[in-house]
Short mmCIF file of C-alpha atoms in Angstrom, two decimals:
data_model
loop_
_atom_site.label_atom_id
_atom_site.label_comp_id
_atom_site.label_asym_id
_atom_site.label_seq_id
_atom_site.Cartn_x
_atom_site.Cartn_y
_atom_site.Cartn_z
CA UNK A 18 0.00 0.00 0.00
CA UNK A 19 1.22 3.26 -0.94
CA UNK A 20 1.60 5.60 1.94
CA UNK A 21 0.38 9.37 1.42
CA UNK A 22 2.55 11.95 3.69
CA UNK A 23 1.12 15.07 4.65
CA UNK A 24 3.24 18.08 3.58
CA UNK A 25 6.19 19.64 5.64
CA UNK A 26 4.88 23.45 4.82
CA UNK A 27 1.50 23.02 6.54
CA UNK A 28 -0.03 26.07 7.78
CA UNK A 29 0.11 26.28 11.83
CA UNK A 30 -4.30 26.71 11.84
CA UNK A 31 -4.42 23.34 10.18
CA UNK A 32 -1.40 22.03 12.66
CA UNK A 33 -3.97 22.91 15.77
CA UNK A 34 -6.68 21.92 13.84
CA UNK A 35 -5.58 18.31 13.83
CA UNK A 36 -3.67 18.57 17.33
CA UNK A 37 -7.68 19.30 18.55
CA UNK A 38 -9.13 16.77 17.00
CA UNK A 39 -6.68 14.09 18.23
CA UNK A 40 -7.13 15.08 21.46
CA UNK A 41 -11.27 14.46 21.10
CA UNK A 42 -10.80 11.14 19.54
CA UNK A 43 -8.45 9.79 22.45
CA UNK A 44 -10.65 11.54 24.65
CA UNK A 45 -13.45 9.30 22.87
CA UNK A 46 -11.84 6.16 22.54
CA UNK A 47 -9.04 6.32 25.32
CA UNK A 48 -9.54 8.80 28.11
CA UNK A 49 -12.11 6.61 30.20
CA UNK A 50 -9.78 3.56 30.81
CA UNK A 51 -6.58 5.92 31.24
CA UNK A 52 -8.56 7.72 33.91
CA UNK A 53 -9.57 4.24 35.57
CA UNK A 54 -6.52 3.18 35.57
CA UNK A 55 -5.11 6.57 37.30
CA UNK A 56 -7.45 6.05 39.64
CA UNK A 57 -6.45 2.75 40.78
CA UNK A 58 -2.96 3.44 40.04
CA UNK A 59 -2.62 6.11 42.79
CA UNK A 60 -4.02 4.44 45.20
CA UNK A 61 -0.67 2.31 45.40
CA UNK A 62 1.64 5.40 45.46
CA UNK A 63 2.08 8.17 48.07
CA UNK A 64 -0.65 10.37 46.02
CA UNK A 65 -3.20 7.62 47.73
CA UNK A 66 -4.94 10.28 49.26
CA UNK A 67 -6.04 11.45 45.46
CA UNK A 68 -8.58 9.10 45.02
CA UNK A 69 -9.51 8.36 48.67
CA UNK A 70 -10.54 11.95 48.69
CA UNK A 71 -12.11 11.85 44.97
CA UNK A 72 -14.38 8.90 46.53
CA UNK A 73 -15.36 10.74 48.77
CA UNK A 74 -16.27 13.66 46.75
CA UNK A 75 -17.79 11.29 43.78
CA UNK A 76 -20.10 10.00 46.75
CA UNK A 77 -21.32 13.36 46.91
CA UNK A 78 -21.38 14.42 43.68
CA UNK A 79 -22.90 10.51 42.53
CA UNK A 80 -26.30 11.94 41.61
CA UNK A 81 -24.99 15.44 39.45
CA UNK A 82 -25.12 13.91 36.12
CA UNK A 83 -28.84 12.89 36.21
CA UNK A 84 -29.50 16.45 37.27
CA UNK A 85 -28.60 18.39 34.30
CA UNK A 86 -25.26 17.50 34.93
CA UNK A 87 -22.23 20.69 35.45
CA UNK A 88 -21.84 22.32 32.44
CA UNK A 89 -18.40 24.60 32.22
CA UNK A 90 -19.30 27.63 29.74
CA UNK A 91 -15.74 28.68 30.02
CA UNK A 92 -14.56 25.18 28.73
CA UNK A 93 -17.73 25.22 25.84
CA UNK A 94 -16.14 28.72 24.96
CA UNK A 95 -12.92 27.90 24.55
CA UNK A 96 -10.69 28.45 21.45
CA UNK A 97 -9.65 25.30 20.54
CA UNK A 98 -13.04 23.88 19.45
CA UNK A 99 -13.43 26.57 16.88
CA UNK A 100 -10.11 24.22 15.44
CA UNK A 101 -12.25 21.32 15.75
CA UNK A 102 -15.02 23.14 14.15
CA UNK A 103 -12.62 23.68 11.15
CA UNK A 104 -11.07 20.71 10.69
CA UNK A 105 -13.88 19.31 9.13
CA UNK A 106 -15.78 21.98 9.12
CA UNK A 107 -18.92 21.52 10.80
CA UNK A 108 -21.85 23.82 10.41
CA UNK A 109 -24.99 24.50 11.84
CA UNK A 110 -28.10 25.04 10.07
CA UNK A 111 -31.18 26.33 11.13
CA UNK A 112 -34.44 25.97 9.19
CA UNK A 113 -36.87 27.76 12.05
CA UNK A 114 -37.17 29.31 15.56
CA UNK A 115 -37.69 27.28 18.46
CA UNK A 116 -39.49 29.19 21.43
CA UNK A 117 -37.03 29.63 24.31
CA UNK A 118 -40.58 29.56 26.62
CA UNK A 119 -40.79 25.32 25.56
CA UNK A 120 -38.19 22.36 26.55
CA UNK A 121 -37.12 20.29 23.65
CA UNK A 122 -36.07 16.63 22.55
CA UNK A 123 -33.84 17.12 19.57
CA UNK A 124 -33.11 13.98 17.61
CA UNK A 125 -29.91 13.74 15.84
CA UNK A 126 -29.64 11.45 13.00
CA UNK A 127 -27.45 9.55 11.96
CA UNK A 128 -25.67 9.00 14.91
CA UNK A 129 -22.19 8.03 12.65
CA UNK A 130 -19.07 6.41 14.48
CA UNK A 131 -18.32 9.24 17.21
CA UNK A 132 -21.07 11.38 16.91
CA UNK A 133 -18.86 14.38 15.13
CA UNK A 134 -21.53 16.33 14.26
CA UNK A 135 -23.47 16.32 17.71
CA UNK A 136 -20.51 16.95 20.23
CA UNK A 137 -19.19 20.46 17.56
CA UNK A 138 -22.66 21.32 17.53
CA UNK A 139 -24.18 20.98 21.26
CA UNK A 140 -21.40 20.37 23.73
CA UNK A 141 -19.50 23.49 22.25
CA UNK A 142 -20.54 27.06 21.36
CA UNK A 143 -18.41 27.33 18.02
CA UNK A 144 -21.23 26.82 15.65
CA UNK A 145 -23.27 29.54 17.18
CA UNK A 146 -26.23 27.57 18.89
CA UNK A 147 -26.12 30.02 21.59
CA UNK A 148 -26.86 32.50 18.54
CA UNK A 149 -29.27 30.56 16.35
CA UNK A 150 -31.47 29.39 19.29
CA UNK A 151 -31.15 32.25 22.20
CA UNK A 152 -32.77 31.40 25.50
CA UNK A 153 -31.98 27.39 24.90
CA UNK A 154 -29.24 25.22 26.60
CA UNK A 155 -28.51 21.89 25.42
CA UNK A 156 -27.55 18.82 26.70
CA UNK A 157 -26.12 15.88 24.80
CA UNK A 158 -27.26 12.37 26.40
CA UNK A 159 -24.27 10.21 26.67
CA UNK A 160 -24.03 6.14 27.54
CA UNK A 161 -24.52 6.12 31.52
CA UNK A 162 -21.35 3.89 31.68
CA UNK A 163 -18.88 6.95 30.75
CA UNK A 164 -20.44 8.63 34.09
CA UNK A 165 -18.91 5.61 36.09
CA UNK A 166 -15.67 6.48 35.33
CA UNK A 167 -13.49 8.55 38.12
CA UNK A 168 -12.39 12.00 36.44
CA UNK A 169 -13.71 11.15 33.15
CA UNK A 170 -17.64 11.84 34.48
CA UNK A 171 -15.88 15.33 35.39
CA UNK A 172 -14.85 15.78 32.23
CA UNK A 173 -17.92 14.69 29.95
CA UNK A 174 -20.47 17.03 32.46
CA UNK A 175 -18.26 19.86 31.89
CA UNK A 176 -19.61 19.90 28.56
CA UNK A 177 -23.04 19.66 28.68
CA UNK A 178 -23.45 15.46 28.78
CA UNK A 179 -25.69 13.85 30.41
CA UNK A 180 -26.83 10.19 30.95
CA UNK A 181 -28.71 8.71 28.83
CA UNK A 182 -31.82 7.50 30.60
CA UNK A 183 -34.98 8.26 31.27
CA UNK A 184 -34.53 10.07 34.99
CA UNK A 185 -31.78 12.54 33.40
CA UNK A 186 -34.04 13.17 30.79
CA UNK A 187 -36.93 13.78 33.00
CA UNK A 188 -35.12 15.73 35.34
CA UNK A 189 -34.66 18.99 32.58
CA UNK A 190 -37.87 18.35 30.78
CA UNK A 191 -40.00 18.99 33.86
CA UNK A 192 -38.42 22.29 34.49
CA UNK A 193 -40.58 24.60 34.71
CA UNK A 194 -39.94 27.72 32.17
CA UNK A 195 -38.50 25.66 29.28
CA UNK A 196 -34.90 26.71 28.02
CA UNK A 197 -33.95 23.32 27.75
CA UNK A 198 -33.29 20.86 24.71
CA UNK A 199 -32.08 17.46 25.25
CA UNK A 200 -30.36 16.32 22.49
CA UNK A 201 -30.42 12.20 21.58
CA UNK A 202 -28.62 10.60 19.31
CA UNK A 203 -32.04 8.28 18.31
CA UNK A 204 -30.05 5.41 16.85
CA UNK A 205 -27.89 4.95 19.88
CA UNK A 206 -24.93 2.55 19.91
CA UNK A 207 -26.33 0.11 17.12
CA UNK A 208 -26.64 2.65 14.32
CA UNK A 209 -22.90 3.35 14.66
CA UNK A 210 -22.35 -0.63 12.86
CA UNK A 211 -24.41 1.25 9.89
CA UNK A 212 -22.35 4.09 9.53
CA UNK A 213 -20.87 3.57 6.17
CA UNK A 214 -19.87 5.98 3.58
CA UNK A 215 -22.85 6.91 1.38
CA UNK A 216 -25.31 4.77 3.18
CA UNK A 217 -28.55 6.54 4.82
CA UNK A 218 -29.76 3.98 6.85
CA UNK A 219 -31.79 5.69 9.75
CA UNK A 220 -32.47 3.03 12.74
CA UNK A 221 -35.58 4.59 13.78
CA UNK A 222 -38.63 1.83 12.89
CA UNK A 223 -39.12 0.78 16.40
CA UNK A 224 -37.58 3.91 17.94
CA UNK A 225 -40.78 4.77 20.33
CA UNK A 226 -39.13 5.50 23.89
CA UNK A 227 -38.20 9.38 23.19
CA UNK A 228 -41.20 9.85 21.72
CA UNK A 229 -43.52 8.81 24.72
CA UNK A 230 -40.93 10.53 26.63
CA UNK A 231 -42.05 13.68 24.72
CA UNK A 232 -45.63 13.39 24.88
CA UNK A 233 -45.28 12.40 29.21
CA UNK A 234 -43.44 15.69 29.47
CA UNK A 235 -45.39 17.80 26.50
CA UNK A 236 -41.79 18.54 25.36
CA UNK A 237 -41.58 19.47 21.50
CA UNK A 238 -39.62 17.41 18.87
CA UNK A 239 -37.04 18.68 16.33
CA UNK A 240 -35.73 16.42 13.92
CA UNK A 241 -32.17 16.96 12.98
CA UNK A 242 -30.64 15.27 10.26
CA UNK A 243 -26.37 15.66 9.88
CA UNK A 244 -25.29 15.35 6.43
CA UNK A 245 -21.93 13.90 6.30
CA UNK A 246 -21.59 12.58 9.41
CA UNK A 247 -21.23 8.89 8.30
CA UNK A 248 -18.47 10.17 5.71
CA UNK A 249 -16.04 11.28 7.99
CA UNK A 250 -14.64 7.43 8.80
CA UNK A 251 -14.53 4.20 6.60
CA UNK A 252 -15.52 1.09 8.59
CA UNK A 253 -14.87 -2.35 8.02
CA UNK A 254 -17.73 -3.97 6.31
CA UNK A 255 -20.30 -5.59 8.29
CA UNK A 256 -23.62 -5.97 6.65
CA UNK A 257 -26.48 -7.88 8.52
CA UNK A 258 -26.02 -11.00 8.99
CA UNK A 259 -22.37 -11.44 8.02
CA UNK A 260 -20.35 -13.16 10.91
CA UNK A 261 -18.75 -9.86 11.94
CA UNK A 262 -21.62 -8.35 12.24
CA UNK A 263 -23.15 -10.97 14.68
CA UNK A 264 -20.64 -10.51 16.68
CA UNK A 265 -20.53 -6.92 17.25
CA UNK A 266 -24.30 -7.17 17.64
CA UNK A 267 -23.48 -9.57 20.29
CA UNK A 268 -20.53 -7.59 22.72
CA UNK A 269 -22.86 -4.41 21.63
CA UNK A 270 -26.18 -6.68 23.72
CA UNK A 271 -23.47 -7.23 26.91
CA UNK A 272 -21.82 -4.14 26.91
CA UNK A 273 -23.88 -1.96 26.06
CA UNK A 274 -21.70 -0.15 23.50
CA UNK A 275 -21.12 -1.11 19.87
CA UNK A 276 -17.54 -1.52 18.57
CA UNK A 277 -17.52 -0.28 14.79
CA UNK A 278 -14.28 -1.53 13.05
CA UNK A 279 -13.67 1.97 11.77
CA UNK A 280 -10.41 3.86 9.87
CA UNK A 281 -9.42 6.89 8.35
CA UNK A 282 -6.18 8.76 8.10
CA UNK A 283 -3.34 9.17 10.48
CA UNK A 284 -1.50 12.32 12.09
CA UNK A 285 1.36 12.63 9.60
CA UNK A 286 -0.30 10.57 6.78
CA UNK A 287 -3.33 10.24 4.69
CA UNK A 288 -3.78 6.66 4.35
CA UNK A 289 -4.32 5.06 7.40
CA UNK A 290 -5.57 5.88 10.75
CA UNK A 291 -8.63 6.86 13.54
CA UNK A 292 -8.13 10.40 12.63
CA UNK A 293 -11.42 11.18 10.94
CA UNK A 294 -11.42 12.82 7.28
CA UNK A 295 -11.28 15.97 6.37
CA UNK A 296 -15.00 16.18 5.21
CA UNK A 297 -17.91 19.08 5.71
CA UNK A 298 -20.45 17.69 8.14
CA UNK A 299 -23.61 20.35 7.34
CA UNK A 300 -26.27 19.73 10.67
CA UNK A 301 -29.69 21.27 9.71
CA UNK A 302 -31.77 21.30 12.19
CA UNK A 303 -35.69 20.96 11.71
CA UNK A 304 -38.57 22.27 12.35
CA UNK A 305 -40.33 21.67 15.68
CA UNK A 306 -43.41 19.21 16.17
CA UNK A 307 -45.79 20.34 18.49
CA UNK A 308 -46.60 18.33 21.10
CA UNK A 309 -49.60 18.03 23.76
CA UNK A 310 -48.53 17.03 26.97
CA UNK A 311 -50.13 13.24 27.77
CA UNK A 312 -49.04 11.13 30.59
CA UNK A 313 -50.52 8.23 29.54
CA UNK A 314 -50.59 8.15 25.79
CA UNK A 315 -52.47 5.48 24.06
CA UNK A 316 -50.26 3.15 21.60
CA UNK A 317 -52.85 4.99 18.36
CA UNK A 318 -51.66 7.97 20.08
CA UNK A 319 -48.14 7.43 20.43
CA UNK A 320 -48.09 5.48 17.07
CA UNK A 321 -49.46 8.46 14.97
CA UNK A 322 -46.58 11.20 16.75
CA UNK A 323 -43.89 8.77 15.79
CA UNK A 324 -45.11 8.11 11.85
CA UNK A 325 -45.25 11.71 12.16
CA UNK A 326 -41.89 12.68 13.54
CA UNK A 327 -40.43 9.83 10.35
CA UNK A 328 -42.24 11.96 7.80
CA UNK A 329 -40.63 15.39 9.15
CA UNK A 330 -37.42 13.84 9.20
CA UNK A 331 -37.83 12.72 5.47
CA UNK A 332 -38.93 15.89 4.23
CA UNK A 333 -35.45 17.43 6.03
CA UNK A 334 -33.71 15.25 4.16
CA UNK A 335 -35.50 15.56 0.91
CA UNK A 336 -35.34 19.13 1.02
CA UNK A 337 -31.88 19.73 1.71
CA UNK A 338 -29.83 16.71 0.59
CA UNK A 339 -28.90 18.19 -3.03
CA UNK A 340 -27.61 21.33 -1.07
CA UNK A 341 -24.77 18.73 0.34
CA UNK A 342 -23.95 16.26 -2.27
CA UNK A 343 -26.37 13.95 -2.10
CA UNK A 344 -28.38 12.79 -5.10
CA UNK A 345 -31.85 13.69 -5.22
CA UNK A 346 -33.13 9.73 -6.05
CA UNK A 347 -31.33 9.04 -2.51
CA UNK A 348 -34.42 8.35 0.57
CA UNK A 349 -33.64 7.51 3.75
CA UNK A 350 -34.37 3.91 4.71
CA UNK A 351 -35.98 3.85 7.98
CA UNK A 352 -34.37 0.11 9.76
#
């Protein structure tokens, strides 16, 4: 295989452009088990007393994350995601106001390998949410397991994540006053096995949870579709029903996370790597559905709101997909 070098003369923006995004891939891929292992680690030194007293304050502090969590505006704010932001670039599109008055479920589609798209977009303010949508904060829901890791939960809160599960949810749609928009990745874990190159598969068919969650709360849905998101990393293919894929499928049911065999380019090189391409990621973000707030929403009820929230999602798409490359005979295929 011929090997692709990057070029001595880069500029210095595109230097700390890829310097940032390294740093949010490890911090994706490696920063949970290093911190686990720091943790445990010290105890058997003379800095024991660093985790005996984190334990102590991580008893304290066990219940933050499912209560809208401890976002750091200072860290959202800071320079070095505006690199991030233009390494790809990543852009945020809006099609219509949302009323800062309501609380919001977002759903972000696809959900790609590492959620690119989502974390530039919501956990940072260098697209201009803060801008587009005044009077909203967001909050991106993240795996609960990340929030059992020592430091690492420090780190993930700081920018706006929250656990994924129905009480954190809860806890900032019930607010009184709205002002808040929950943003889910709707796919979850398993999508990220579909997240191949010019595919548009959207695993949404059975997807019903976030949608009673929005009618028990009367919070309003906004689809949000991310163009380009599955084109920033190649993955190893795994169609359904392939031995691979069973497999993955499998760890994804015990683990709880899926483990896409993905690649891309490298630091110094172009041909091989987890550094993500160098391609636009365009996140338009819909219009919102009302909804009526029902406790107990019959499955007609709840059935109808979800068809609908499908067909709002494929209109997005239809409407804007030639504006980012994609051909206008493309549809999303709902799994």
């Amino acid at each position: 295989m011929k090997i692709e070098f990057a070029p001595r003369d880069v500029p210095l923006d595109r230097r700390l452009q890829t310097a940032v995004v390294l740093q949010w891939v490890y911090s994706f891929l490696g920063l949970a088990p290093t911190c686990i292992f720091l943790f445990l680690y010290l105890l058997f030194t003379r800095f024991w007393l660093v985790s005996v007293l984190y334990s102590i304050w991580w008893f304290y502090d066990y219940d933050t994350p499912s209560k809208g969590g401890r976002r750091m505006p200072y860290l959202c704010g800071c320079r070095m995601w505006d690199y991030m932001r233009d390494y790809f670039p990543v852009k945020l599109v809006k099609t219509a106001d949302l009323d800062p008055r309501n609380n919001y479920i977002l759903g972000f589609h696809p959900h790609g390998v590492l959620v690119a798209g989502a974390f530039s977009n919501f956990c940072t303010y260098s697209t201009g949410f803060r801008h587009l949508f005044p009077g909203l904060r967001s909050y991106l829901l993240m795996l609960p397991l990340w929030f059992r890791a020592p430091f690492f939960r420090d780190y993930i809160m700081s920018a706006g994540l929250i656990p994924s599960d129905k009480a954190s949810a809860s806890y900032l749609l019930q607010r009184k006053g709205g002002g808040n928009a929950i943003v889910i990745a709707v796919g979850g874990a398993p999508e990220a096995l579909d997240a191949h190159p010019g595919t548009y598969n959207v695993l949404l068919a059975d997807k019903k949870g976030f949608i009673k969650l929005a009618m028990e709360h009367g919070a309003h849905l906004v689809p949000i579709f991310s163009f380009g998101e599955n084109e920033v990393f190649d993955q190893v293919g795994n169609q359904r029903g392939t031995w691979l894929r069973a497999i993955q499928e499998r760890l994804q049911a015990v683990m709880g996370i899926s483990l896409p065999l993905f690649h891309a380019r490298g630091i110094f090189q172009y041909s091989f790597g987890l550094m993500p391409y160098r391609k636009p990621i365009n996140t338009v973000v819909g219009r919102p559905i009302r909804v009526e707030k029902n406790e107990k929403p019959t499955v007609e009820q709840l059935d109808a709101l979800h068809q609908r929230y499908m067909d709002e999602l494929s209109n997005l798409f239809d409407k804007h997909k030639t504006n980012y490359g994609v051909d206008k005979d493309t549809y999303l295929n709902f799994v």
